[in-house]
Amino acid sequence: MRIGLTGGIGSGKSTVAGFLREAGAALIDTDAISRALTLAGGVAMPAIQQQFGADFVTADGALERDRMRALVFSDAGAKRRLEAILHPLITAQALTEADAAPQALVVFDVPLLVESGRWRSRVARVLVVDCRAETQIARVLQRPGWTRERVDGALAAQTSRQARRAAADAVLLNDGIALAALRSEVLSLAARWGCETIGPP
Ligand SMILES: CC(C)(COP(=O)(O)OP(=O)(O)OC[C@H]1O[C@@H](n2cnc3c(N)ncnc32)[C@H](O)[C@@H]1O)[C@@H](O)C(=O)NCCC(=O)NCCS
Ligand SMILES: Nc1ncnc2c1ncn2[C@@H]1O[C@H](COP(=O)(O)OP(=O)(O)OP(=O)(O)O)[C@@H](O)[C@H]1O
């Protein structure tokens, strides 16, 4: 079974993804795919250079991430243009990885699952990790280099908590819950969704 895992920035997606992997799932991380596509020599770099110009490309040919982040989190048109380049490539690579996975449960970790519209038809279930915006902000501010302005920009560029919850087949509320309790919720959900049938590859 294929599952889409989503949630706002800092909601706890990667944490939940780690527990799903522990439960035996194959994990496909679209942020990681996006980063690989935009490394030096990455498949997306010629189109990004053509669309945004040399200022958004480092000397060795990678995406100038700080500059691009500042642009897309303050300019909706630029965000759309970047996504038009990256999202089809991310989806294609994610599906290739899923086809190669021997596991019975495949989890696509897609931060923008609800926003993109590309994923709903490709997964049997959507799992949303949900928490209050204040919790998201507090978690993300722990990361080196993140400022309140940067977190607010990222939050504003993402869909609402309400819209995400409305798209969910299951919601994990990850607020005021200990990691151990979250882990057991995830493991029992994974068991319900088919992990118990997984044998050796
Ligand atoms: C904007 C970029 C340069 C920022 O890079 P940065 O290193 O700061 O962030 P990273 O890629 O690690 O993403 C961190 C988080 O930012 C949020 N985020 C990333 N891209 C977007 C976006 N286009 N819209 C809204 N939120 C986003 C997500 O919550 C993500 O988990 C980069 O995220 C990017 O190239 N985004 C476009 C591709 C995309 O949409 N990726 C999301 C996965 S499908
Ligand atoms: N229930 C919890 N209790 C304590 N800490 C938590 C809990 N859930 C998540 N965290 C911590 O919050 C931080 C953010 O979590 P995580 O990286 O899983 O979020 P994310 O949704 O993947 O973020 P991003 O969208 O930026 O990739 C991490 O340091 C994680 O350890």
Short mmCIF file of C-alpha atoms and ligand atoms in Angstrom, two decimals:
data_model
loop_
_atom_site.label_atom_id
_atom_site.label_comp_id
_atom_site.label_asym_id
_atom_site.label_seq_id
_atom_site.Cartn_x
_atom_site.Cartn_y
_atom_site.Cartn_z
CA MET A 1 0.00 0.00 0.00
CA ARG A 2 1.17 3.53 -0.81
CA ILE A 3 0.68 6.29 1.76
CA GLY A 4 1.21 10.03 1.50
CA LEU A 5 2.64 11.63 4.64
CA THR A 6 2.32 15.36 4.97
CA GLY A 7 2.23 18.20 7.46
CA GLY A 8 3.36 21.79 7.83
CA ILE A 9 6.96 22.77 8.40
CA GLY A 10 8.14 21.52 11.80
CA SER A 11 4.97 19.49 12.41
CA GLY A 12 6.97 16.30 12.95
CA LYS A 13 6.80 14.60 9.53
CA SER A 14 10.38 13.37 9.57
CA THR A 15 9.91 12.05 13.09
CA VAL A 16 6.78 10.14 12.05
CA ALA A 17 8.53 8.99 8.87
CA GLY A 18 11.32 7.50 11.01
CA PHE A 19 8.77 5.52 13.05
CA LEU A 20 7.09 4.28 9.86
CA ARG A 21 10.46 3.11 8.60
CA GLU A 22 10.97 1.31 11.90
CA ALA A 23 7.60 -0.38 11.23
CA GLY A 24 9.01 -1.75 7.98
CA ALA A 25 7.90 0.84 5.45
CA ALA A 26 9.96 2.11 2.52
CA LEU A 27 10.35 5.85 2.91
CA ILE A 28 10.55 8.21 -0.03
CA ASP A 29 11.58 11.71 1.01
CA THR A 30 10.62 14.36 -1.55
CA ASP A 31 12.65 17.08 0.21
CA ALA A 32 15.74 14.89 -0.24
CA ILE A 33 14.87 14.29 -3.91
CA SER A 34 14.40 18.04 -4.39
CA ARG A 35 17.81 18.72 -2.86
CA ALA A 36 19.48 16.09 -5.08
CA LEU A 37 17.91 17.64 -8.19
CA THR A 38 19.39 21.02 -7.26
CA LEU A 39 22.95 19.98 -6.33
CA ALA A 40 25.81 20.86 -8.66
CA GLY A 41 25.08 19.02 -11.90
CA GLY A 42 21.51 18.27 -10.73
CA VAL A 43 18.93 17.52 -13.41
CA ALA A 44 16.88 20.63 -12.56
CA MET A 45 19.78 23.11 -12.70
CA PRO A 46 19.76 24.01 -16.43
CA ALA A 47 16.05 24.91 -16.28
CA ILE A 48 16.53 26.87 -13.03
CA GLN A 49 19.44 28.83 -14.51
CA GLN A 50 17.41 29.60 -17.62
CA GLN A 51 14.31 30.64 -15.66
CA PHE A 52 15.90 32.59 -12.77
CA GLY A 53 19.34 33.57 -14.09
CA ALA A 54 22.92 33.00 -12.95
CA ASP A 55 22.36 34.84 -9.63
CA PHE A 56 20.46 31.80 -8.37
CA VAL A 57 23.24 29.35 -9.22
CA THR A 58 26.47 28.94 -7.23
CA ALA A 59 29.89 28.98 -8.89
CA ASP A 60 29.93 25.18 -8.97
CA GLY A 61 26.45 24.93 -10.51
CA ALA A 62 24.19 24.18 -7.50
CA LEU A 63 21.05 26.05 -6.45
CA GLU A 64 21.79 29.21 -4.44
CA ARG A 65 19.39 28.06 -1.70
CA ASP A 66 19.45 31.10 0.59
CA ARG A 67 18.66 33.47 -2.26
CA MET A 68 15.98 31.19 -3.74
CA ARG A 69 14.36 30.67 -0.32
CA ALA A 70 14.15 34.43 0.22
CA LEU A 71 12.60 34.84 -3.22
CA VAL A 72 10.01 32.05 -3.17
CA PHE A 73 8.80 32.69 0.37
CA SER A 74 8.05 36.32 -0.53
CA ASP A 75 6.95 36.05 -4.18
CA ALA A 76 4.12 33.67 -5.09
CA GLY A 77 4.83 33.90 -8.83
CA ALA A 78 8.46 32.87 -8.37
CA LYS A 79 7.36 30.01 -6.12
CA ARG A 80 5.03 28.77 -8.87
CA ARG A 81 7.79 29.00 -11.48
CA LEU A 82 10.23 27.04 -9.31
CA GLU A 83 7.61 24.41 -8.51
CA ALA A 84 6.71 24.09 -12.22
CA ILE A 85 10.32 23.01 -12.81
CA LEU A 86 10.84 20.87 -9.72
CA HIS A 87 7.53 19.16 -8.96
CA PRO A 88 7.25 17.01 -12.13
CA LEU A 89 10.88 15.91 -11.65
CA ILE A 90 10.33 15.18 -7.94
CA THR A 91 7.18 13.16 -8.67
CA ALA A 92 8.86 11.11 -11.42
CA GLN A 93 11.86 10.29 -9.22
CA ALA A 94 9.63 9.44 -6.22
CA LEU A 95 7.54 7.03 -8.31
CA THR A 96 10.68 5.37 -9.73
CA GLU A 97 11.95 4.82 -6.16
CA ALA A 98 8.55 3.43 -5.11
CA ASP A 99 8.48 0.98 -8.01
CA ALA A 100 11.90 -0.34 -6.93
CA ALA A 101 10.93 -0.74 -3.25
CA PRO A 102 10.35 -4.33 -2.11
CA GLN A 103 8.35 -3.32 1.00
CA ALA A 104 4.58 -3.79 1.16
CA LEU A 105 4.14 -0.33 2.66
CA VAL A 106 5.59 2.64 0.79
CA VAL A 107 5.43 6.09 2.39
CA PHE A 108 5.88 9.26 0.36
CA ASP A 109 6.93 12.13 2.63
CA VAL A 110 5.57 15.14 0.71
CA PRO A 111 5.45 18.49 2.55
CA LEU A 112 3.24 20.01 -0.18
CA LEU A 113 0.98 17.01 -0.80
CA VAL A 114 -2.25 18.94 -0.25
CA GLU A 115 -1.05 22.03 -2.14
CA SER A 116 0.24 20.20 -5.21
CA GLY A 117 -2.75 18.09 -6.22
CA ARG A 118 -0.37 15.61 -7.85
CA TRP A 119 -0.40 13.07 -5.05
CA ARG A 120 -3.95 12.27 -3.96
CA SER A 121 -4.65 9.89 -6.81
CA ARG A 122 -1.29 8.18 -6.36
CA VAL A 123 -1.70 7.12 -2.72
CA ALA A 124 -4.27 4.96 -1.00
CA ARG A 125 -4.19 6.99 2.23
CA VAL A 126 -3.13 10.45 3.33
CA LEU A 127 -1.61 10.74 6.80
CA VAL A 128 -1.39 14.27 8.18
CA VAL A 129 0.88 15.25 11.06
CA ASP A 130 -0.79 18.19 12.72
CA CYS A 131 0.14 20.67 15.41
CA ARG A 132 -0.42 24.28 16.43
CA ALA A 133 1.46 27.00 14.52
CA GLU A 134 3.14 28.09 17.79
CA THR A 135 4.56 24.58 18.18
CA GLN A 136 5.78 24.56 14.57
CA ILE A 137 7.48 27.94 15.09
CA ALA A 138 9.12 26.90 18.36
CA ARG A 139 10.49 23.70 16.79
CA VAL A 140 11.79 25.32 13.63
CA LEU A 141 13.46 28.16 15.57
CA GLN A 142 15.64 25.51 17.25
CA ARG A 143 17.31 24.89 13.88
CA PRO A 144 20.50 26.77 13.15
CA GLY A 145 20.01 29.72 10.80
CA TRP A 146 16.22 30.02 11.18
CA THR A 147 14.74 33.37 12.21
CA ARG A 148 11.16 34.22 13.07
CA GLU A 149 10.82 36.04 9.74
CA ARG A 150 12.01 32.99 7.82
CA VAL A 151 9.60 30.66 9.66
CA ASP A 152 6.69 33.05 9.09
CA GLY A 153 7.54 33.17 5.37
CA ALA A 154 7.55 29.37 5.14
CA LEU A 155 4.26 29.09 7.06
CA ALA A 156 2.60 31.70 4.84
CA ALA A 157 3.73 29.81 1.72
CA GLN A 158 1.99 26.62 2.89
CA THR A 159 -1.66 25.64 3.03
CA SER A 160 -3.71 26.05 6.20
CA ARG A 161 -3.88 23.52 8.98
CA GLN A 162 -7.61 23.23 8.32
CA ALA A 163 -7.17 22.41 4.60
CA ARG A 164 -4.56 19.80 5.43
CA ARG A 165 -6.76 18.14 8.03
CA ALA A 166 -9.67 18.12 5.57
CA ALA A 167 -7.56 16.13 3.10
CA ALA A 168 -6.50 13.52 5.67
CA ASP A 169 -7.57 9.90 6.04
CA ALA A 170 -5.86 9.97 9.44
CA VAL A 171 -4.49 12.81 11.54
CA LEU A 172 -1.70 12.43 14.09
CA LEU A 173 -1.90 15.27 16.58
CA ASN A 174 1.73 15.95 17.47
CA ASP A 175 1.33 18.60 20.16
CA GLY A 176 2.05 18.06 23.83
CA ILE A 177 2.65 14.38 23.18
CA ALA A 178 5.86 12.59 24.18
CA LEU A 179 7.92 11.03 21.41
CA ALA A 180 7.35 7.56 22.91
CA ALA A 181 3.57 8.03 22.75
CA LEU A 182 3.76 9.35 19.20
CA ARG A 183 5.86 6.32 18.26
CA SER A 184 3.29 3.85 19.58
CA GLU A 185 0.49 5.66 17.76
CA VAL A 186 2.46 5.47 14.52
CA LEU A 187 3.35 1.81 14.99
CA SER A 188 -0.26 0.84 15.62
CA LEU A 189 -1.45 2.86 12.63
CA ALA A 190 1.20 1.16 10.46
CA ALA A 191 0.03 -2.23 11.70
CA ARG A 192 -3.57 -1.33 10.85
CA TRP A 193 -2.53 -0.13 7.41
CA GLY A 194 -0.77 -3.33 6.47
CA CYS A 195 2.70 -3.51 7.97
CA GLU A 196 1.86 -6.70 9.82
CA THR A 197 1.73 -8.49 6.45
CA ILE A 198 5.30 -7.55 5.55
CA GLY A 199 7.64 -10.48 5.20
CA PRO A 200 11.33 -10.47 4.34
CA PRO A 201 12.02 -8.82 0.95
C1 LIG B 1 12.67 26.98 -1.45
C2 LIG B 1 13.91 26.12 -1.21
C3 LIG B 1 15.07 26.59 -2.10
C4 LIG B 1 14.32 26.30 0.28
O1 LIG B 1 15.39 25.46 0.58
P1 LIG B 1 15.69 25.04 2.11
O2 LIG B 1 17.03 24.33 2.10
O3 LIG B 1 15.52 26.22 3.00
O4 LIG B 1 14.54 24.09 2.55
P2 LIG B 1 14.24 22.52 2.28
O5 LIG B 1 14.31 22.23 0.82
O6 LIG B 1 15.06 21.70 3.21
O7 LIG B 1 12.69 22.47 2.71
C5 LIG B 1 12.34 22.68 4.08
C6 LIG B 1 10.86 22.87 4.22
O8 LIG B 1 10.45 24.08 3.57
C7 LIG B 1 9.12 23.94 3.12
N1 LIG B 1 9.07 24.20 1.65
C8 LIG B 1 9.98 23.86 0.71
N2 LIG B 1 9.58 24.25 -0.52
C9 LIG B 1 8.41 24.86 -0.34
C10 LIG B 1 7.48 25.47 -1.22
N3 LIG B 1 7.72 25.51 -2.55
N4 LIG B 1 6.34 25.98 -0.69
C11 LIG B 1 6.08 25.93 0.64
N5 LIG B 1 6.92 25.37 1.53
C12 LIG B 1 8.05 24.83 1.05
C13 LIG B 1 8.73 22.48 3.42
O9 LIG B 1 8.06 22.43 4.66
C14 LIG B 1 10.04 21.78 3.55
O10 LIG B 1 9.96 20.63 4.35
C15 LIG B 1 13.63 24.62 -1.50
O11 LIG B 1 12.82 24.09 -0.51
C16 LIG B 1 13.01 24.34 -2.85
O12 LIG B 1 13.72 24.22 -3.84
N6 LIG B 1 11.65 24.24 -2.90
C17 LIG B 1 10.92 23.97 -4.12
C18 LIG B 1 10.65 22.48 -4.25
C19 LIG B 1 9.54 22.04 -3.34
O13 LIG B 1 8.39 22.44 -3.53
N7 LIG B 1 9.90 21.23 -2.33
C20 LIG B 1 8.97 20.70 -1.37
C21 LIG B 1 8.95 19.19 -1.46
S1 LIG B 1 7.79 18.60 -2.67
N1 LIG B 2 6.25 14.92 20.00
C1 LIG B 2 7.43 15.54 20.00
N2 LIG B 2 8.07 15.79 21.15
C2 LIG B 2 9.26 16.42 21.18
N3 LIG B 2 9.92 16.86 20.07
C3 LIG B 2 9.33 16.63 18.89
C4 LIG B 2 8.07 15.96 18.78
N4 LIG B 2 7.76 15.87 17.46
C5 LIG B 2 8.78 16.45 16.79
N5 LIG B 2 9.72 16.91 17.64
C6 LIG B 2 10.97 17.61 17.28
O1 LIG B 2 10.62 18.76 16.51
C7 LIG B 2 11.56 18.98 15.47
C8 LIG B 2 10.82 19.03 14.13
O2 LIG B 2 10.35 17.72 13.82
P1 LIG B 2 10.56 17.10 12.36
O3 LIG B 2 11.94 17.37 11.85
O4 LIG B 2 10.10 15.69 12.44
O5 LIG B 2 9.51 18.00 11.56
P2 LIG B 2 9.21 18.07 10.01
O6 LIG B 2 7.73 18.22 9.88
O7 LIG B 2 9.84 16.93 9.30
O8 LIG B 2 9.93 19.42 9.60
P3 LIG B 2 10.23 19.99 8.10
O9 LIG B 2 8.92 20.24 7.45
O10 LIG B 2 10.96 21.26 8.31
O11 LIG B 2 11.07 18.97 7.40
C9 LIG B 2 12.59 17.87 15.57
O12 LIG B 2 13.69 18.34 16.28
C10 LIG B 2 11.86 16.78 16.37
O13 LIG B 2 12.74 15.97 17.11
#
